[in-house]
CSV table of N, CA, C and O in Angstrom, one decimal:
chain,number,residue,atom,x,y,z
A,23,MET,N,3.2,9.2,15.8
A,23,MET,CA,3.9,9.7,17.1
A,23,MET,C,6.0,10.1,16.6
A,23,MET,O,5.8,10.2,15.8
A,24,LYS,N,5.9,11.6,18.2
A,24,LYS,CA,7.1,12.6,17.6
A,24,LYS,C,8.2,12.1,18.8
A,24,LYS,O,7.2,11.9,19.9
A,25,TYR,N,9.2,12.0,18.4
A,25,TYR,CA,10.1,11.8,19.4
A,25,TYR,C,10.8,12.6,19.4
A,25,TYR,O,11.7,13.2,18.0
A,26,VAL,N,11.0,13.6,20.6
A,26,VAL,CA,12.7,14.5,21.0
A,26,VAL,C,13.8,13.8,21.3
A,26,VAL,O,13.4,13.7,22.0
A,27,CYS,N,15.2,14.9,20.4
A,27,CYS,CA,15.6,14.1,20.7
A,27,CYS,C,16.3,15.7,22.3
A,27,CYS,O,16.0,17.0,21.3
A,28,THR,N,15.8,15.3,23.5
A,28,THR,CA,16.4,16.3,24.3
A,28,THR,C,17.5,17.1,24.6
A,28,THR,O,18.0,17.9,25.4
A,29,ALA,N,19.1,17.0,23.7
A,29,ALA,CA,19.9,17.3,23.9
A,29,ALA,C,20.0,18.8,22.5
A,29,ALA,O,20.4,19.4,22.7
A,30,CYS,N,19.5,18.2,21.3
A,30,CYS,CA,19.2,18.9,20.3
A,30,CYS,C,18.1,19.5,20.6
A,30,CYS,O,17.7,20.8,19.7
A,31,GLY,N,16.8,19.0,20.7
A,31,GLY,CA,15.5,19.4,19.7
A,31,GLY,C,15.1,18.3,18.7
A,31,GLY,O,14.0,19.3,17.7
A,32,PHE,N,16.2,17.0,18.0
A,32,PHE,CA,16.2,17.2,16.6
A,32,PHE,C,14.5,15.6,17.5
A,32,PHE,O,14.9,15.6,18.3
A,33,VAL,N,13.5,16.2,16.1
A,33,VAL,CA,12.4,15.3,15.8
A,33,VAL,C,12.3,14.1,15.3
A,33,VAL,O,12.6,15.0,13.5
A,34,TYR,N,12.2,12.9,16.3
A,34,TYR,CA,12.0,12.4,15.1
A,34,TYR,C,10.9,11.6,14.9
A,34,TYR,O,9.7,11.7,15.4
A,35,ASP,N,10.3,11.4,13.7
A,35,ASP,CA,8.7,11.5,13.7
A,35,ASP,C,8.4,9.7,13.0
A,35,ASP,O,9.5,9.0,11.8
A,36,GLU,N,7.6,9.4,12.9
A,36,GLU,CA,6.8,7.8,12.7
A,36,GLU,C,7.1,8.0,11.0
A,36,GLU,O,7.0,6.8,10.5
A,37,GLU,N,6.1,8.7,11.3
A,37,GLU,CA,5.1,9.0,9.6
A,37,GLU,C,6.5,8.6,8.5
A,37,GLU,O,6.6,8.8,7.8
A,38,VAL,N,8.0,9.9,9.3
A,38,VAL,CA,8.4,10.4,8.1
A,38,VAL,C,9.9,9.4,8.6
A,38,VAL,O,10.6,9.5,6.8
A,39,GLY,N,10.3,8.9,9.1
A,39,GLY,CA,11.1,7.7,9.1
A,39,GLY,C,12.6,9.4,9.1
A,39,GLY,O,12.9,9.8,10.3
A,40,ASP,N,12.7,8.3,9.0
A,40,ASP,CA,14.9,9.2,8.0
A,40,ASP,C,15.9,8.8,7.8
A,40,ASP,O,16.1,7.7,7.4
A,41,PRO,N,15.0,9.3,6.6
A,41,PRO,CA,15.5,8.3,4.8
A,41,PRO,C,16.9,9.2,4.5
A,41,PRO,O,17.7,8.2,4.2
A,42,ASP,N,17.6,9.8,5.5
A,42,ASP,CA,18.6,10.2,5.2
A,42,ASP,C,19.9,9.3,5.4
A,42,ASP,O,20.8,9.2,5.1
A,43,ASN,N,19.5,8.7,6.5
A,43,ASN,CA,19.8,7.9,7.9
A,43,ASN,C,19.2,6.3,7.3
A,43,ASN,O,19.9,5.0,8.4
A,44,GLY,N,18.8,6.0,6.4
A,44,GLY,CA,18.2,4.9,6.1
A,44,GLY,C,17.2,4.6,6.7
A,44,GLY,O,16.5,3.4,7.1
A,45,ILE,N,16.2,5.2,7.0
A,45,ILE,CA,15.6,4.0,7.9
A,45,ILE,C,14.4,4.6,7.3
A,45,ILE,O,13.0,6.1,7.3
A,46,ALA,N,13.5,3.7,6.7
A,46,ALA,CA,12.2,4.2,5.6
A,46,ALA,C,10.8,4.9,7.0
A,46,ALA,O,10.9,5.0,7.8
A,47,PRO,N,10.0,5.2,6.4
A,47,PRO,CA,9.4,6.8,6.4
A,47,PRO,C,7.8,4.6,7.1
A,47,PRO,O,7.3,4.0,7.1
A,48,GLY,N,7.9,5.5,8.5
A,48,GLY,CA,6.8,4.3,8.8
A,48,GLY,C,7.5,3.2,10.1
A,48,GLY,O,6.7,2.5,10.3
A,49,THR,N,8.2,4.2,10.5
A,49,THR,CA,9.0,3.0,11.2
A,49,THR,C,9.4,3.9,12.7
A,49,THR,O,9.4,4.6,13.1
A,50,LYS,N,8.7,2.2,13.5
A,50,LYS,CA,8.5,3.4,14.7
A,50,LYS,C,9.6,3.0,15.8
A,50,LYS,O,10.6,1.8,16.1
A,51,PHE,N,9.4,3.8,16.7
A,51,PHE,CA,11.0,5.0,17.7
A,51,PHE,C,11.1,3.0,18.1
A,51,PHE,O,12.3,3.1,18.0
A,52,GLU,N,10.4,2.0,18.9
A,52,GLU,CA,11.0,1.3,19.1
A,52,GLU,C,11.6,0.1,18.9
A,52,GLU,O,11.8,-0.7,18.9
A,53,ASP,N,11.0,0.5,17.7
A,53,ASP,CA,11.0,-0.6,16.1
A,53,ASP,C,12.8,-0.4,15.9
A,53,ASP,O,13.8,-0.8,14.9
A,54,LEU,N,13.6,1.2,16.5
A,54,LEU,CA,15.5,1.6,15.3
A,54,LEU,C,15.7,0.5,15.5
A,54,LEU,O,15.3,0.2,16.8
A,55,PRO,N,17.0,0.5,15.3
A,55,PRO,CA,17.6,-0.7,16.3
A,55,PRO,C,18.7,-0.1,17.4
A,55,PRO,O,18.7,1.7,17.3
A,56,ASP,N,18.5,-0.2,18.5
A,56,ASP,CA,19.5,0.1,19.4
A,56,ASP,C,20.6,1.0,18.5
A,56,ASP,O,21.2,2.1,20.2
A,57,SER,N,21.3,0.6,18.6
A,57,SER,CA,22.9,1.8,17.7
A,57,SER,C,21.9,2.9,17.1
A,57,SER,O,22.7,3.2,16.6
A,58,TYR,N,21.0,3.1,16.3
A,58,TYR,CA,20.8,4.1,16.1
A,58,TYR,C,21.1,6.5,17.2
A,58,TYR,O,20.7,5.5,17.7
A,59,VAL,N,21.2,6.6,16.5
A,59,VAL,CA,21.5,7.3,17.2
A,59,VAL,C,21.6,8.1,15.8
A,59,VAL,O,20.6,9.1,15.3
A,60,CYS,N,21.1,10.2,17.1
A,60,CYS,CA,19.8,11.1,16.6
A,60,CYS,C,21.3,11.6,15.7
A,60,CYS,O,22.6,12.2,15.5
A,61,PRO,N,20.7,12.1,14.0
A,61,PRO,CA,21.2,12.6,12.9
A,61,PRO,C,22.1,14.3,13.5
A,61,PRO,O,22.8,14.5,12.9
A,62,TRP,N,21.7,14.7,14.0
A,62,TRP,CA,22.0,16.1,14.1
A,62,TRP,C,23.0,16.0,15.0
A,62,TRP,O,23.9,16.7,15.5
A,63,CYS,N,22.8,15.5,16.6
A,63,CYS,CA,23.9,15.7,17.7
A,63,CYS,C,25.0,13.5,18.1
A,63,CYS,O,25.7,14.3,18.8
A,64,GLY,N,24.5,13.6,17.9
A,64,GLY,CA,24.9,12.0,17.8
A,64,GLY,C,24.6,10.6,19.1
A,64,GLY,O,25.7,10.2,19.6
A,65,MET,N,23.4,11.7,19.9
A,65,MET,CA,23.0,11.1,21.3
A,65,MET,C,22.5,9.4,20.5
A,65,MET,O,22.0,9.9,19.5
A,66,GLY,N,22.2,9.0,21.8
A,66,GLY,CA,22.3,7.7,21.6
A,66,GLY,C,20.2,7.2,21.5
A,66,GLY,O,19.1,8.8,22.0
A,67,LYS,N,19.1,6.8,21.6
A,67,LYS,CA,18.4,6.0,21.9
A,67,LYS,C,17.5,6.9,23.0
A,67,LYS,O,16.5,7.1,23.5
A,68,GLU,N,18.3,7.2,23.5
A,68,GLU,CA,17.9,7.0,25.6
A,68,GLU,C,17.6,8.8,25.8
A,68,GLU,O,17.0,9.1,26.5
A,69,ALA,N,18.5,9.1,24.5
A,69,ALA,CA,18.1,10.7,24.7
A,69,ALA,C,16.8,11.0,23.9
A,69,ALA,O,17.0,12.2,24.0
A,70,PHE,N,16.0,10.8,23.5
A,70,PHE,CA,14.9,11.0,22.8
A,70,PHE,C,13.9,10.5,24.5
A,70,PHE,O,13.6,10.0,24.4
A,71,ALA,N,12.7,11.3,23.5
A,71,ALA,CA,11.3,11.2,24.1
A,71,ALA,C,10.1,11.5,24.1
A,71,ALA,O,10.9,12.2,22.7
A,72,LYS,N,9.0,11.2,24.1
A,72,LYS,CA,8.0,11.5,23.2
A,72,LYS,C,7.6,13.1,23.4
A,72,LYS,O,7.8,13.4,23.8
A,73,GLU,N,7.5,13.4,22.2
A,73,GLU,CA,7.2,14.7,21.9
A,73,GLU,C,5.7,15.3,22.1
A,73,GLU,O,4.6,14.5,21.9
């Protein structure tokens, strides 16, 4: 599943994760910590929508 930041267009792909920010590949979006923010614009998880 992929989720896109509605503020800037960054795509969080569960298969890829976000290794630059310590999120391992295979990490489901709902399992991200509540403190997770978009690495491009800093918006919180609430700014993401399923792609």
